[in-house]
Short mmCIF file of C-alpha atoms in Angstrom, two decimals:
data_model
loop_
_atom_site.label_atom_id
_atom_site.label_comp_id
_atom_site.label_asym_id
_atom_site.label_seq_id
_atom_site.Cartn_x
_atom_site.Cartn_y
_atom_site.Cartn_z
CA MET A 10 -29.22 21.65 -6.66
CA ASN A 11 -28.68 19.79 -10.01
CA ARG A 12 -25.25 18.29 -10.17
CA THR A 13 -23.26 17.08 -13.15
CA PRO A 14 -22.33 13.32 -12.91
CA ARG A 15 -18.42 12.85 -12.93
CA GLN A 16 -16.57 9.48 -12.87
CA ALA A 17 -13.23 9.44 -11.13
CA ALA A 18 -10.71 6.96 -9.72
CA ARG A 19 -7.99 7.22 -7.11
CA ILE A 20 -5.17 5.00 -5.91
CA VAL A 21 -4.07 4.32 -2.35
CA VAL A 22 -0.28 3.68 -2.32
CA LEU A 23 0.84 1.65 0.84
CA SER A 24 4.62 1.62 1.80
CA PRO A 25 6.30 -1.69 3.06
CA THR A 26 5.61 -0.33 6.62
CA GLY A 27 2.02 0.28 5.91
CA SER A 28 2.14 4.09 5.68
CA VAL A 29 -0.24 5.66 3.16
CA PHE A 30 0.57 8.26 0.59
CA LEU A 31 -2.06 11.23 0.57
CA PHE A 32 -2.38 14.79 -0.62
CA ARG A 33 -4.02 17.52 1.40
CA GLU A 34 -6.22 19.76 -0.52
CA ASN A 35 -8.65 22.63 0.11
CA ASN A 36 -11.94 22.76 -1.88
CA VAL A 37 -14.21 25.83 -1.61
CA GLU A 38 -17.14 23.54 -0.86
CA VAL A 39 -15.77 20.89 1.33
CA GLY A 40 -12.65 22.57 2.82
CA ILE A 41 -9.45 20.90 3.97
CA HIS A 42 -9.33 17.15 3.23
CA TRP A 43 -6.75 14.36 2.53
CA LEU A 44 -6.96 12.11 -0.51
CA PRO A 45 -5.07 9.60 -2.50
CA PRO A 46 -3.70 10.44 -5.91
CA GLY A 47 -6.35 10.44 -8.81
CA GLY A 48 -8.95 12.44 -10.58
CA GLY A 49 -11.56 12.40 -13.35
CA ILE A 50 -11.85 9.45 -15.86
CA ASP A 51 -11.24 10.69 -19.42
CA PRO A 52 -13.62 9.65 -22.08
CA GLY A 53 -12.73 6.15 -23.34
CA GLU A 54 -10.48 5.56 -20.35
CA SER A 55 -10.98 2.69 -17.74
CA PRO A 56 -10.69 3.43 -14.06
CA GLU A 57 -7.55 1.41 -14.03
CA GLU A 58 -6.01 3.41 -16.81
CA CYS A 59 -7.19 6.66 -15.13
CA VAL A 60 -5.19 5.79 -11.93
CA ARG A 61 -2.03 4.94 -13.80
CA ARG A 62 -2.22 8.28 -15.62
CA GLU A 63 -3.11 10.29 -12.56
CA LEU A 64 -0.41 8.54 -10.40
CA ARG A 65 2.16 9.50 -13.16
CA GLU A 66 0.89 13.16 -13.46
CA GLU A 67 0.56 13.83 -9.70
CA THR A 68 3.62 11.86 -8.38
CA GLY A 69 5.94 11.07 -11.34
CA TRP A 70 5.63 7.37 -10.44
CA THR A 71 5.29 5.01 -13.44
CA ASP A 72 6.22 1.73 -11.90
CA LEU A 73 2.90 1.04 -9.83
CA GLU A 74 -0.21 -0.84 -10.90
CA PRO A 75 -3.61 -0.93 -9.16
CA GLN A 76 -3.68 -4.29 -7.38
CA ARG A 77 -7.39 -4.39 -6.30
CA LEU A 78 -10.58 -2.22 -6.00
CA LEU A 79 -10.88 -1.28 -2.34
CA CYS A 80 -14.11 0.71 -2.38
CA THR A 81 -16.54 2.91 -4.41
CA TRP A 82 -18.23 5.92 -3.21
CA GLU A 83 -20.31 9.01 -4.30
CA HIS A 84 -20.07 12.63 -3.11
CA ASP A 85 -21.07 16.03 -4.09
CA PHE A 86 -18.67 18.80 -4.50
CA THR A 87 -17.87 21.79 -6.73
CA TYR A 88 -15.01 20.88 -9.35
CA GLN A 89 -13.71 23.99 -11.35
CA GLY A 90 -16.88 26.02 -10.61
CA THR A 91 -19.31 23.14 -11.59
CA PRO A 92 -21.35 21.47 -8.96
CA VAL A 93 -20.77 17.60 -9.48
CA ARG A 94 -21.95 14.23 -8.08
CA GLN A 95 -18.70 12.22 -8.30
CA TYR A 96 -18.55 8.55 -8.32
CA GLU A 97 -15.08 7.24 -7.43
CA HIS A 98 -13.29 3.97 -7.66
CA ILE A 99 -10.61 3.54 -5.00
CA TYR A 100 -7.86 1.07 -5.69
CA VAL A 101 -4.97 -0.09 -3.59
CA THR A 102 -1.33 -0.81 -4.53
CA SER A 103 1.98 -1.34 -2.78
CA GLY A 104 5.06 0.76 -3.47
CA PRO A 105 8.33 2.00 -2.04
CA HIS A 106 8.23 4.79 0.59
CA ARG A 107 9.56 7.71 -1.53
CA ASP A 108 9.08 11.26 -2.23
CA PRO A 109 6.93 12.26 -5.30
CA VAL A 110 7.78 14.59 -8.04
CA PRO A 111 4.39 16.27 -8.26
CA GLU A 112 3.26 18.21 -11.40
CA TYR A 113 2.47 21.09 -9.06
CA PRO A 114 5.43 21.98 -6.76
CA GLU A 115 3.00 23.54 -4.23
CA ALA A 116 1.28 20.16 -3.78
CA HIS A 117 1.05 19.21 0.02
CA TRP A 118 1.54 15.53 0.49
CA ARG A 119 2.58 13.19 3.28
CA TRP A 120 3.22 9.56 4.08
CA LEU A 121 0.91 8.79 7.07
CA SER A 122 1.10 5.71 9.30
CA GLN A 123 -2.05 3.85 10.04
CA ASP A 124 -2.18 5.33 13.46
CA ALA A 125 -1.60 8.88 12.16
CA LEU A 126 -4.39 8.32 9.51
CA ALA A 127 -6.86 7.30 12.32
CA ALA A 128 -5.99 10.42 14.47
CA LEU A 129 -5.78 12.83 11.55
CA GLY A 130 -8.67 15.04 12.71
CA GLU A 131 -9.29 16.23 9.13
CA PRO A 132 -11.65 14.61 6.53
CA LEU A 133 -10.43 11.84 4.44
CA TRP A 134 -11.61 11.00 0.87
CA PRO A 135 -12.90 8.43 0.83
CA PRO A 136 -14.36 8.53 4.36
CA ARG A 137 -13.50 5.53 6.47
CA LEU A 138 -10.32 5.00 4.52
CA ASP A 139 -8.47 4.33 7.85
CA GLU A 140 -11.10 1.77 8.80
CA LEU A 141 -10.97 -0.01 5.28
CA LEU A 142 -7.14 -0.19 5.48
CA ALA A 143 -7.07 -1.43 9.16
CA ARG A 144 -9.52 -4.26 8.23
CA VAL A 145 -9.02 -4.90 4.52
CA PRO A 146 -12.33 -6.33 3.19
CA ALA A 147 -12.53 -9.53 1.11
CA GLY A 148 -13.98 -7.67 -1.77
CA PRO A 149 -14.70 -4.11 -2.79
CA VAL A 150 -17.04 -2.20 -0.43
CA HIS A 151 -19.61 0.38 -1.85
CA LEU A 152 -19.98 3.16 0.68
CA GLY A 153 -22.84 4.86 -1.18
CA LEU A 154 -23.60 8.59 -1.28
CA ILE A 155 -21.80 10.40 1.43
CA ALA A 156 -22.89 13.94 1.98
#
């Protein structure tokens, strides 16, 4: 299947106690999965600008900055009816443990402890997020194409 390339960026927000803020979504092709705030990079936008915008849109938070690039990865899925191969930049930042004010009130979100993240039993985007956060790598890790 031919897939349209799509660039995206996400930001993992860690609370002072190490909890991770994630959304739970359901995609027709991949099913239920958990992922940090983020989305497609707009034309002319940097990955860092994208995560700032997406964080504001999806949580209402405007006071957090991407601190460092954790990893990159590629995956295939269907976005708004279009099969895409998405290349994602995943950033990390620290922030207070607080409720979001999401743009969609039906958004399902949760702060998950590191233990809860490891025992989730549902897919994470990016895969191995729990491992990457448990043993923070010295530099960004490229996870490659994960089917």
